[in-house]
């Protein structure tokens, strides 16, 4: 399949479950660096004469675009449902900022899918606008022959679960379906979030609530939405209160937003856990996107 | 689940598809070093009052015990069928021999599942006896409460496909079912095999044929056996004639051993390819092991 964008470079393509698992790179104007993203074209995309639904998948801390496509086994389900799947990277790459590689939960691989407001991060760390505007528009244009712009969903894991929820709540209607594995549900109230928001957004907590799903859902006024939240009960980060799904559920119930919280006994935070339930998440998204 | 072996150490355990993906380590007397292996216990093993079939999976060049368990997605099928799956490492580890890390296709991660006859390799590089005697017996003893000794199969990829075929043909009846993804079918006739056999076995080609599936099948006199060979048609190593499945098929046909060769259009040598068809291989093994 040829794309219509000249600044898009195909890095790799491997056949899997009858479709093509691709990685592309492009120069991002929001992030001012070269970025990779993954794109799975299910077998139904061949020929390019039918518009398919799309799911974005946002990865967690320490990941690149590779973890999800090699470890989750999602391609089987994407092929069954005929869904295109796109996996962005987790932060700007190759941009050298003092302190960007000092910790695994801030800086490189830890962009938190937000737009930084504080120097020196505000120049490049604009993952919110990158994902929801630049990459989103690029996909619509470059793959306009196979992408149905009216049937786009989003999911994610951990930091990426936060990203999926926040992207949906901040951009009403842009994502028709949303789910998350072990998401950071209330970043203003957990150590990971407090560190990241202090670093990227500064001390003004009025800015923090704009990137916190538990806060955002309380004032959500977009189209009807059901949140699907999945959580391993043996997940160390859940036990350590980094994820706080109960806070999000309580906020949803306080404003009448439907939410499903599936607690999975014995499961941890790893891709072993994700791979066990990603089929269920594809079923959930397919039911909405193919309704 | 407790094991009965005191020299067995559990390195990790993660819940996946209702079962447990474990990694164990132990001191190997054959290899004279500490070795890891993976073990998947499907949900049916819980309680330990039913004996389940077992499949060994042998990995290819450059792999450890990790690649298969993180990338193939096999756990879904093992859980569906109620099969225990064991994945050994690909060479001795932590044994320093001059030249053992100079190339990716010889030495570390490239043990070729044979017993080396040539110094300095013959002391440690005894993966054939390690797999088919030491580890095999250890599993029977340590997991005797869940393993059915009469229902054991084997599969592998590339170098590990060679290992699966050769282990089955050299030890008639030990493995009831065998299949391989992109196996090195005729190592005495391809560059990888010639390099490895020269290095591990020396110049005496009478020794080489004892570790070559295409040669071994010609004199196979064990219980009836069907070989399932899977091959991606776009596999670079197939095109470069490292794998030579046609030679094995011809040898099988010459002696009346049933063989199935599935050529998969567009698929390469990667785990993207394996994950697409490993479900079919589990179906094949289950049909035999659960007959």
Coordinates of C-alpha atoms in Angstrom, one line a residue:
Chain A
X1 CA 0.0 0.0 0.0
X2 CA 1.4 3.4 -1.0
X3 CA 0.7 6.4 1.2
X4 CA 0.0 9.9 0.1
X5 CA 2.5 11.6 2.4
X6 CA 6.0 12.2 1.2
X7 CA 7.4 12.7 4.6
X8 CA 6.4 9.3 5.8
X9 CA 9.1 6.6 5.6
X10 CA 8.3 2.9 6.0
X11 CA 10.8 1.4 8.5
X12 CA 9.6 -2.2 8.4
X13 CA 6.7 -4.4 7.3
X14 CA 6.0 -8.0 8.5
X15 CA 3.1 -10.2 7.6
X16 CA 1.1 -11.3 10.6
X17 CA -2.4 -12.9 10.8
X18 CA -2.9 -12.1 7.2
X19 CA -2.2 -8.4 7.5
X20 CA 0.8 -6.2 7.7
X21 CA 2.5 -4.9 10.8
X22 CA 4.3 -1.8 9.7
X23 CA 6.5 0.8 11.4
X24 CA 6.8 4.3 9.9
X25 CA 8.9 7.3 10.8
X26 CA 8.2 10.9 10.1
X27 CA 9.4 14.4 11.1
X28 CA 7.1 15.8 13.8
X29 CA 6.6 19.5 13.8
X30 CA 5.0 19.5 17.3
X31 CA 7.9 17.5 18.8
X32 CA 10.6 18.9 16.5
X33 CA 12.2 15.5 16.1
X34 CA 11.8 12.3 14.0
X35 CA 9.2 9.9 15.5
X36 CA 8.3 6.3 14.9
X37 CA 4.8 4.9 15.0
X38 CA 3.4 1.4 14.3
X39 CA 0.5 0.7 12.0
X40 CA -1.3 -2.6 11.6
X41 CA -3.2 -3.1 8.4
X42 CA -5.6 -6.1 8.8
X43 CA -6.2 -8.3 5.8
X44 CA -9.5 -6.4 5.1
X45 CA -7.4 -3.4 4.1
X46 CA -6.0 -5.1 1.1
X47 CA -7.2 -3.5 -2.1
X48 CA -7.9 -0.3 -0.2
X49 CA -11.6 0.0 -1.3
X50 CA -13.2 -0.3 2.1
X51 CA -13.0 2.1 5.0
X52 CA -12.1 0.5 8.3
X53 CA -12.3 1.5 12.0
X54 CA -9.1 2.5 13.7
X55 CA -7.8 2.0 17.3
X56 CA -5.0 4.0 18.7
X57 CA -2.9 2.2 21.4
X58 CA -0.8 4.2 23.8
X59 CA 2.1 2.5 25.6
X60 CA 3.4 2.9 29.1
X61 CA 6.6 4.1 30.7
X62 CA 9.9 2.9 29.3
X63 CA 8.2 1.6 26.1
X64 CA 8.8 2.5 22.4
X65 CA 6.5 1.7 19.6
X66 CA 7.9 -1.9 19.6
X67 CA 6.6 -3.3 22.9
X68 CA 3.0 -3.5 22.0
X69 CA 3.5 -4.8 18.5
X70 CA 5.8 -7.6 19.6
X71 CA 4.3 -8.6 22.9
X72 CA 0.5 -8.1 23.1
X73 CA -0.7 -10.5 20.4
X74 CA -3.3 -7.9 19.4
X75 CA -2.9 -8.6 15.7
X76 CA -5.1 -11.7 15.9
X77 CA -8.0 -9.7 17.1
X78 CA -7.5 -6.7 14.8
X79 CA -7.5 -9.2 11.9
X80 CA -10.6 -10.9 13.1
X81 CA -12.5 -7.6 13.5
X82 CA -10.9 -5.8 10.5
X83 CA -9.5 -2.9 12.5
X84 CA -6.5 -0.8 11.8
X85 CA -4.3 -0.2 14.8
X86 CA -1.8 2.6 15.4
X87 CA 0.8 2.7 18.1
X88 CA 2.7 6.0 18.7
X89 CA 5.9 6.3 20.6
X90 CA 5.9 7.5 24.3
X91 CA 8.0 10.7 24.1
X92 CA 10.1 12.8 21.8
X93 CA 13.3 11.0 20.7
X94 CA 16.8 12.2 20.1
X95 CA 16.1 15.6 21.7
X96 CA 18.7 16.2 24.3
X97 CA 17.4 18.0 27.3
X98 CA 19.3 18.1 30.6
X99 CA 17.8 15.4 32.9
X100 CA 15.8 13.7 30.2
X101 CA 17.4 10.3 30.8
X102 CA 17.9 10.5 34.6
X103 CA 14.8 8.5 35.5
X104 CA 12.6 6.0 33.9
X105 CA 9.4 7.8 34.9
X106 CA 10.2 11.3 33.5
X107 CA 11.7 12.6 30.2
X108 CA 12.6 10.0 27.5
X109 CA 9.9 7.3 27.2
X110 CA 7.7 9.2 29.7
X111 CA 6.0 11.9 27.8
X112 CA 2.7 11.4 29.6
X113 CA 0.7 12.4 26.5
X114 CA 0.4 16.0 27.6
X115 CA 1.7 19.4 26.4
X116 CA 4.4 20.6 28.7
X117 CA 4.1 24.2 29.9
X118 CA 7.4 24.6 31.7
X119 CA 10.9 25.2 30.3
X120 CA 12.9 23.4 29.0
X121 CA 10.3 20.7 28.3
X122 CA 7.7 23.0 26.6
X123 CA 9.6 23.1 23.3
X124 CA 9.5 19.4 22.5
X125 CA 7.3 17.6 25.1
X126 CA 4.0 18.2 23.3
X127 CA 2.8 14.6 23.1
X128 CA -0.9 15.7 23.6
X129 CA -0.9 17.9 20.5
X130 CA 1.3 15.4 18.7
X131 CA -1.1 12.6 19.2
X132 CA -4.5 14.3 19.0
X133 CA -3.7 16.7 16.2
X134 CA -0.6 16.1 14.3
X135 CA -0.4 12.3 14.1
X136 CA -4.2 12.1 14.0
X137 CA -4.4 14.3 11.0
X138 CA -1.5 12.7 9.3
X139 CA -3.2 9.2 9.6
X140 CA -6.4 10.6 8.2
X141 CA -4.6 12.1 5.2
X142 CA -2.0 9.4 4.5
X143 CA -4.3 6.5 4.9
X144 CA -7.6 8.2 3.7
X145 CA -8.3 5.2 1.4
X146 CA -8.7 2.8 4.3
X147 CA -9.3 4.8 7.4
X148 CA -12.9 5.7 8.4
X149 CA -12.6 9.1 10.1
X150 CA -15.9 8.5 12.0
X151 CA -14.9 5.3 13.6
X152 CA -11.8 5.9 15.7
X153 CA -11.2 4.5 19.2
X154 CA -8.3 4.6 21.6
X155 CA -6.8 2.4 24.3
X156 CA -3.7 2.3 26.4
X157 CA -1.7 0.8 29.2
X158 CA -0.5 2.5 32.4
X159 CA 0.8 5.9 31.4
X160 CA -0.8 5.1 28.0
X161 CA -4.1 4.3 29.7
X162 CA -4.0 7.8 31.3
X163 CA -3.2 9.1 27.8
X164 CA -6.2 7.3 26.2
X165 CA -8.6 8.6 28.9
X166 CA -7.4 12.1 28.9
X167 CA -7.3 12.3 25.1
X168 CA -10.9 11.2 24.9
X169 CA -12.2 13.4 27.6
X170 CA -10.3 16.5 26.4
X171 CA -11.4 16.0 22.8
X172 CA -15.1 15.1 22.9
X173 CA -16.2 13.0 20.0
X174 CA -12.7 12.5 18.5
X175 CA -12.5 9.0 19.9
X176 CA -15.8 7.0 19.8
X177 CA -14.6 4.2 22.1
X178 CA -12.0 4.1 24.9
X179 CA -10.5 1.5 27.2
X180 CA -7.4 1.2 29.4
X181 CA -5.3 -1.5 31.0
X182 CA -4.0 -0.5 34.4
X183 CA -4.3 3.2 33.7
X184 CA -2.9 6.0 35.8
X185 CA -6.4 7.3 36.6
X186 CA -5.7 10.2 38.9
X187 CA -2.2 11.5 38.2
X188 CA -2.6 14.6 40.4
X189 CA -3.0 12.2 43.4
X190 CA -0.2 9.6 42.8
X191 CA 3.7 9.8 42.9
X192 CA 4.2 9.2 39.2
X193 CA 1.7 11.9 38.2
X194 CA 2.9 14.4 40.8
X195 CA 6.5 14.1 39.6
X196 CA 5.6 14.3 35.9
X197 CA 3.1 17.2 36.3
X198 CA 5.5 19.2 38.5
X199 CA 8.2 18.7 35.9
X200 CA 6.2 19.3 32.8
X201 CA 3.5 21.7 34.0
X202 CA 5.0 23.5 36.9
X203 CA 3.5 24.3 40.3
X204 CA 0.2 25.7 39.1
X205 CA -2.3 22.9 40.0
X206 CA -5.0 24.5 37.9
X207 CA -3.0 23.2 34.9
X208 CA -2.7 19.7 36.4
X209 CA -6.4 19.0 36.5
X210 CA -6.6 19.6 32.8
X211 CA -4.6 16.4 32.3
X212 CA -6.2 14.2 34.9
X213 CA -9.0 11.8 33.9
X214 CA -10.6 11.7 37.3
X215 CA -10.9 15.5 37.3
X216 CA -11.8 15.8 33.6
X217 CA -14.6 13.3 33.7
X218 CA -16.4 15.5 36.3
X219 CA -16.9 18.2 33.7
X220 CA -17.3 16.0 30.6
X221 CA -20.1 17.2 28.4
X222 CA -19.4 15.4 25.1
X223 CA -21.2 12.6 23.4
X224 CA -22.2 9.6 25.5
X225 CA -19.2 7.4 26.4
X226 CA -18.6 4.2 28.4
X227 CA -15.2 3.9 30.0
X228 CA -13.7 0.3 30.1
X229 CA -11.1 0.1 32.8
X230 CA -9.1 -3.2 33.3
X231 CA -6.9 -3.7 36.3
X232 CA -4.8 -6.6 37.5
X233 CA -5.4 -7.2 41.2
X234 CA -1.8 -8.4 41.8
X235 CA -0.3 -5.4 40.0
X236 CA 2.4 -3.9 42.2
X237 CA 1.7 -0.4 41.0
X238 CA -2.0 -0.8 41.8
X239 CA -1.2 -1.9 45.3
X240 CA 1.2 1.0 45.7
X241 CA -1.6 3.4 44.7
X242 CA 0.0 4.7 41.5
X243 CA -3.1 3.8 39.4
X244 CA -6.2 4.6 41.6
X245 CA -9.0 3.3 39.4
X246 CA -11.4 3.5 42.3
X247 CA -11.0 7.3 42.2
X248 CA -12.0 7.4 38.5
X249 CA -14.9 5.1 39.1
X250 CA -16.2 7.3 41.9
X251 CA -15.9 10.4 39.8
X252 CA -17.7 8.7 36.9
X253 CA -20.5 7.6 39.2
X254 CA -20.8 11.1 40.7
X255 CA -21.6 12.5 37.2
X256 CA -23.4 9.6 35.7
X257 CA -20.7 8.6 33.1
X258 CA -20.9 4.8 32.6
X259 CA -17.8 3.0 33.6
X260 CA -16.8 -0.7 33.7
X261 CA -14.0 -1.7 36.1
X262 CA -12.8 -5.3 35.6
X263 CA -10.5 -6.4 38.4
X264 CA -8.4 -9.4 37.3
X265 CA -7.4 -11.7 40.2
X266 CA -3.7 -12.7 40.2
X267 CA -2.7 -10.6 37.1
X268 CA 0.2 -8.1 37.3
X269 CA 1.2 -5.0 35.2
X270 CA 3.0 -6.8 32.4
X271 CA 2.2 -7.7 28.8
X272 CA 1.4 -11.2 30.0
X273 CA -1.6 -9.6 31.6
X274 CA -2.4 -7.3 28.6
X275 CA -2.2 -10.2 26.2
X276 CA -4.7 -12.2 28.2
X277 CA -7.5 -9.5 27.9
X278 CA -6.7 -7.5 24.8
X279 CA -9.1 -9.7 22.9
X280 CA -11.9 -8.6 25.2
X281 CA -11.0 -5.0 24.7
X282 CA -11.1 -5.4 20.9
X283 CA -14.6 -6.9 21.3
X284 CA -15.6 -3.9 23.3
X285 CA -14.3 -1.4 20.8
X286 CA -15.6 -3.4 17.8
X287 CA -19.1 -3.4 19.3
X288 CA -19.0 0.4 19.4
X289 CA -17.0 1.2 16.2
X290 CA -18.8 -1.4 14.1
X291 CA -22.3 -0.7 15.4
Chain B
X1 CA 2.7 -25.2 42.9
X2 CA 5.7 -26.6 44.7
X3 CA 8.2 -28.7 42.9
X4 CA 10.0 -31.7 44.3
X5 CA 13.5 -30.7 43.1
X6 CA 15.6 -28.8 45.5
X7 CA 18.1 -27.6 42.9
X8 CA 15.3 -25.9 40.9
X9 CA 14.9 -22.1 41.5
X10 CA 11.9 -20.2 40.4
X11 CA 13.1 -17.0 38.7
X12 CA 9.7 -15.5 37.8
X13 CA 6.0 -16.3 37.5
X14 CA 3.4 -14.2 35.7
X15 CA -0.3 -15.0 35.3
X16 CA -1.4 -15.3 31.6
X17 CA -4.5 -16.7 30.1
X18 CA -5.5 -18.1 33.5
X19 CA -2.2 -20.1 33.9
X20 CA 1.3 -19.3 35.1
X21 CA 4.2 -18.5 32.8
X22 CA 7.3 -19.4 34.9
X23 CA 11.0 -19.3 34.4
X24 CA 13.2 -21.6 36.4
X25 CA 17.0 -22.0 36.8
X26 CA 19.0 -25.0 37.7
X27 CA 22.6 -26.2 37.7
X28 CA 23.1 -28.5 34.7
X29 CA 25.5 -31.4 35.0
X30 CA 25.6 -32.0 31.2
X31 CA 26.5 -28.3 30.5
X32 CA 28.3 -27.6 33.7
X33 CA 26.6 -24.2 34.1
X34 CA 23.4 -22.6 35.4
X35 CA 20.6 -22.8 32.9
X36 CA 17.2 -21.1 32.6
X37 CA 14.1 -22.7 31.1
X38 CA 10.5 -21.5 30.8
X39 CA 7.5 -23.5 31.9
X40 CA 3.9 -22.6 31.2
X41 CA 1.3 -24.2 33.5
X42 CA -2.1 -23.9 32.0
X43 CA -5.1 -23.3 34.2
X44 CA -5.9 -27.1 34.1
X45 CA -2.8 -27.7 36.1
X46 CA -4.2 -26.0 39.1
X47 CA -4.8 -28.4 41.9
X48 CA -2.2 -30.8 40.4
X49 CA -4.6 -33.8 40.4
X50 CA -4.7 -34.4 36.6
X51 CA -1.8 -35.3 34.3
X52 CA -1.4 -33.1 31.3
X53 CA 0.4 -33.4 27.9
X54 CA 3.6 -31.5 27.5
X55 CA 5.2 -29.7 24.5
X56 CA 8.8 -28.7 24.4
X57 CA 9.6 -25.6 22.3
X58 CA 13.1 -25.1 21.0
X59 CA 14.2 -21.5 20.0
X60 CA 16.4 -20.4 17.2
X61 CA 19.7 -18.6 16.9
X62 CA 20.3 -15.5 19.1
X63 CA 17.4 -16.4 21.4
X64 CA 17.2 -17.1 25.1
X65 CA 14.3 -18.7 26.9
X66 CA 12.6 -15.3 26.8
X67 CA 11.8 -14.7 23.1
X68 CA 9.2 -17.5 22.8
X69 CA 7.3 -16.7 26.0
X70 CA 7.1 -12.9 25.3
X71 CA 6.5 -12.9 21.5
X72 CA 4.7 -16.0 20.2
X73 CA 1.4 -15.7 22.0
X74 CA 1.4 -19.5 22.5
X75 CA -0.1 -19.3 26.0
X76 CA -3.7 -18.7 24.6
X77 CA -3.5 -22.1 22.8
X78 CA -1.8 -24.0 25.6
X79 CA -4.5 -22.7 28.0
X80 CA -7.3 -23.8 25.5
X81 CA -5.9 -27.3 25.1
X82 CA -4.6 -27.8 28.6
X83 CA -1.0 -28.4 27.6
X84 CA 2.2 -27.7 29.7
X85 CA 4.9 -26.0 27.6
X86 CA 8.6 -26.0 28.3
X87 CA 11.2 -23.8 26.6
X88 CA 14.9 -24.5 27.1
X89 CA 17.6 -22.0 26.4
X90 CA 19.7 -22.3 23.2
X91 CA 23.2 -22.9 24.5
X92 CA 25.3 -23.1 27.7
X93 CA 25.5 -19.8 29.5
X94 CA 28.3 -18.1 31.4
X95 CA 30.9 -20.6 30.2
X96 CA 33.7 -18.7 28.7
X97 CA 35.3 -20.5 25.7
X98 CA 37.6 -18.7 23.2
X99 CA 35.5 -17.6 20.3
X100 CA 32.1 -18.3 21.8
X101 CA 30.8 -14.8 21.3
X102 CA 32.4 -13.9 18.0
X103 CA 29.5 -14.8 15.8
X104 CA 25.7 -15.0 16.2
X105 CA 25.5 -18.4 14.5
X106 CA 28.1 -20.3 16.6
X107 CA 28.8 -20.6 20.3
X108 CA 26.6 -18.6 22.7
X109 CA 22.9 -18.8 21.8
X110 CA 23.8 -21.2 19.0
X111 CA 24.2 -24.7 20.6
X112 CA 22.3 -26.5 17.7
X113 CA 20.8 -29.0 20.2
X114 CA 23.7 -31.5 19.6
X115 CA 26.6 -33.0 21.7
X116 CA 29.8 -31.4 20.6
X117 CA 32.6 -33.9 19.9
X118 CA 35.5 -31.5 19.3
X119 CA 37.6 -29.6 21.9
X120 CA 37.1 -27.1 23.4
X121 CA 33.3 -27.3 22.9
X122 CA 32.8 -30.9 23.9
X123 CA 33.0 -30.2 27.6
X124 CA 30.0 -27.9 27.8
X125 CA 28.2 -27.8 24.5
X126 CA 26.1 -30.9 25.1
X127 CA 22.6 -29.5 24.4
X128 CA 21.5 -32.8 22.9
X129 CA 22.0 -34.8 26.1
X130 CA 20.9 -31.8 28.2
X131 CA 17.5 -31.5 26.4
X132 CA 16.7 -35.2 25.7
X133 CA 18.0 -36.7 29.0
X134 CA 18.8 -34.2 31.8
X135 CA 16.1 -31.6 31.4
X136 CA 13.6 -34.2 30.2
X137 CA 14.2 -36.3 33.3
X138 CA 14.2 -33.3 35.6
X139 CA 10.8 -32.2 34.3
X140 CA 9.3 -35.7 34.7
X141 CA 10.6 -35.8 38.3
X142 CA 10.0 -32.2 39.4
X143 CA 6.5 -31.9 37.9
X144 CA 5.4 -35.6 38.2
X145 CA 2.1 -34.5 39.7
X146 CA 1.0 -32.7 36.5
X147 CA 3.1 -34.1 33.6
X148 CA 1.9 -37.2 31.7
X149 CA 5.2 -39.0 30.7
X150 CA 3.4 -40.7 27.8
X151 CA 2.1 -37.6 26.1
X152 CA 5.1 -35.4 25.3
X153 CA 5.6 -33.5 22.0
X154 CA 8.2 -31.1 20.7
X155 CA 8.3 -28.1 18.3
X156 CA 10.9 -25.5 17.4
X157 CA 11.9 -22.6 15.2
X158 CA 14.8 -22.4 12.8
X159 CA 17.8 -23.9 14.7
X160 CA 15.2 -25.1 17.2
X161 CA 13.2 -26.7 14.4
X162 CA 16.3 -28.7 13.5
X163 CA 16.6 -29.5 17.2
X164 CA 12.9 -30.7 17.4
X165 CA 13.2 -32.9 14.4
X166 CA 16.6 -34.4 15.3
X167 CA 15.6 -35.0 18.9
X168 CA 12.5 -36.9 17.7
X169 CA 14.3 -38.9 15.1
X170 CA 17.2 -39.9 17.4
X171 CA 15.0 -40.9 20.3
X172 CA 12.2 -42.9 18.8
X173 CA 9.0 -42.7 20.9
X174 CA 10.3 -40.1 23.3
X175 CA 8.3 -37.4 21.5
X176 CA 4.9 -38.4 20.3
X177 CA 4.3 -35.4 18.1
X178 CA 6.7 -33.0 16.3
X179 CA 6.4 -29.8 14.3
X180 CA 8.7 -27.1 13.2
X181 CA 8.6 -23.5 12.0
X182 CA 11.2 -22.7 9.3
X183 CA 13.5 -25.5 10.5
X184 CA 17.1 -26.0 9.4
X185 CA 16.1 -29.3 7.7
X186 CA 19.4 -30.4 6.2
X187 CA 22.3 -28.8 8.1
X188 CA 25.0 -30.8 6.4
X189 CA 24.0 -29.0 3.2
X190 CA 23.6 -25.4 4.3
X191 CA 26.1 -22.7 5.4
X192 CA 24.8 -22.4 9.0
X193 CA 25.0 -26.2 9.5
X194 CA 28.3 -26.7 7.9
X195 CA 29.8 -24.0 10.1
X196 CA 28.3 -25.4 13.3
X197 CA 29.0 -29.0 12.5
X198 CA 32.6 -28.3 11.6
X199 CA 33.0 -26.3 14.8
X200 CA 31.2 -28.7 17.2
X201 CA 31.7 -32.1 15.5
X202 CA 35.0 -31.7 13.6
X203 CA 35.7 -32.8 10.0
X204 CA 34.4 -36.4 10.2
X205 CA 31.2 -36.2 8.2
X206 CA 30.0 -39.6 9.5
X207 CA 29.3 -37.7 12.8
X208 CA 27.4 -34.9 10.9
X209 CA 24.7 -37.2 9.5
X210 CA 23.8 -38.2 13.0
X211 CA 22.5 -34.7 13.7
X212 CA 20.8 -34.0 10.3
X213 CA 17.0 -34.6 10.1
X214 CA 17.1 -35.2 6.4
X215 CA 19.7 -37.9 6.9
X216 CA 18.2 -39.4 10.0
X217 CA 14.7 -39.8 8.6
X218 CA 16.0 -42.1 5.9
X219 CA 16.9 -44.7 8.6
X220 CA 14.0 -43.9 11.1
X221 CA 12.5 -47.1 12.4
X222 CA 10.6 -45.9 15.4
X223 CA 6.8 -45.6 16.0
X224 CA 4.7 -44.0 13.2
X225 CA 5.3 -40.2 13.1
X226 CA 3.9 -37.4 11.0
X227 CA 6.3 -34.4 10.5
X228 CA 4.6 -31.0 10.3
X229 CA 6.9 -28.5 8.7
X230 CA 5.8 -24.8 8.4
X231 CA 7.7 -22.4 6.2
X232 CA 7.3 -18.7 5.3
X233 CA 7.7 -18.2 1.6
X234 CA 9.2 -14.7 2.0
X235 CA 11.7 -15.9 4.6
X236 CA 15.1 -14.6 3.7
X237 CA 16.8 -17.6 5.1
X238 CA 14.6 -19.9 3.1
X239 CA 15.4 -18.0 -0.1
X240 CA 19.1 -18.2 0.8
X241 CA 18.8 -22.0 1.1
X242 CA 19.7 -22.2 4.8
X243 CA 16.5 -24.2 5.6
X244 CA 16.0 -26.6 2.7
X245 CA 12.6 -28.1 3.7
X246 CA 12.2 -29.6 0.2
X247 CA 15.2 -31.9 0.9
X248 CA 13.5 -33.2 4.1
X249 CA 10.2 -33.7 2.3
X250 CA 12.0 -35.6 -0.5
X251 CA 13.8 -37.8 2.1
X252 CA 10.5 -38.5 3.9
X253 CA 8.8 -39.5 0.7
X254 CA 11.6 -41.8 -0.2
X255 CA 11.1 -43.8 2.9
X256 CA 7.3 -43.3 3.4
X257 CA 7.4 -41.1 6.5
X258 CA 4.3 -38.8 6.3
X259 CA 5.2 -35.2 6.1
X260 CA 3.1 -32.0 5.8
X261 CA 4.9 -28.9 4.4
X262 CA 2.8 -25.7 4.7
X263 CA 4.3 -22.9 2.7
X264 CA 2.9 -19.6 3.8
X265 CA 2.9 -16.8 1.2
X266 CA 4.3 -13.5 2.3
X267 CA 5.5 -14.6 5.7
X268 CA 9.1 -14.1 6.9
X269 CA 11.3 -15.7 9.6
X270 CA 10.1 -13.6 12.6
X271 CA 7.9 -14.2 15.6
X272 CA 5.2 -12.2 13.6
X273 CA 5.1 -15.3 11.4
X274 CA 5.3 -17.8 14.2
X275 CA 2.5 -16.1 16.2
X276 CA 0.2 -16.4 13.1
X277 CA 0.4 -20.2 12.9
X278 CA 1.3 -21.4 16.4
X279 CA -2.3 -22.0 17.1
X280 CA -2.5 -24.4 14.2
X281 CA 0.6 -26.2 15.5
X282 CA -1.0 -26.6 18.9
X283 CA -4.1 -28.1 17.2
X284 CA -1.8 -30.6 15.4
X285 CA 0.0 -31.6 18.6
X286 CA -3.2 -31.7 20.7
X287 CA -4.9 -34.0 18.1
X288 CA -2.0 -36.5 18.6
X289 CA -1.3 -36.0 22.3
X290 CA -4.9 -36.0 23.4
X291 CA -6.1 -38.8 21.1

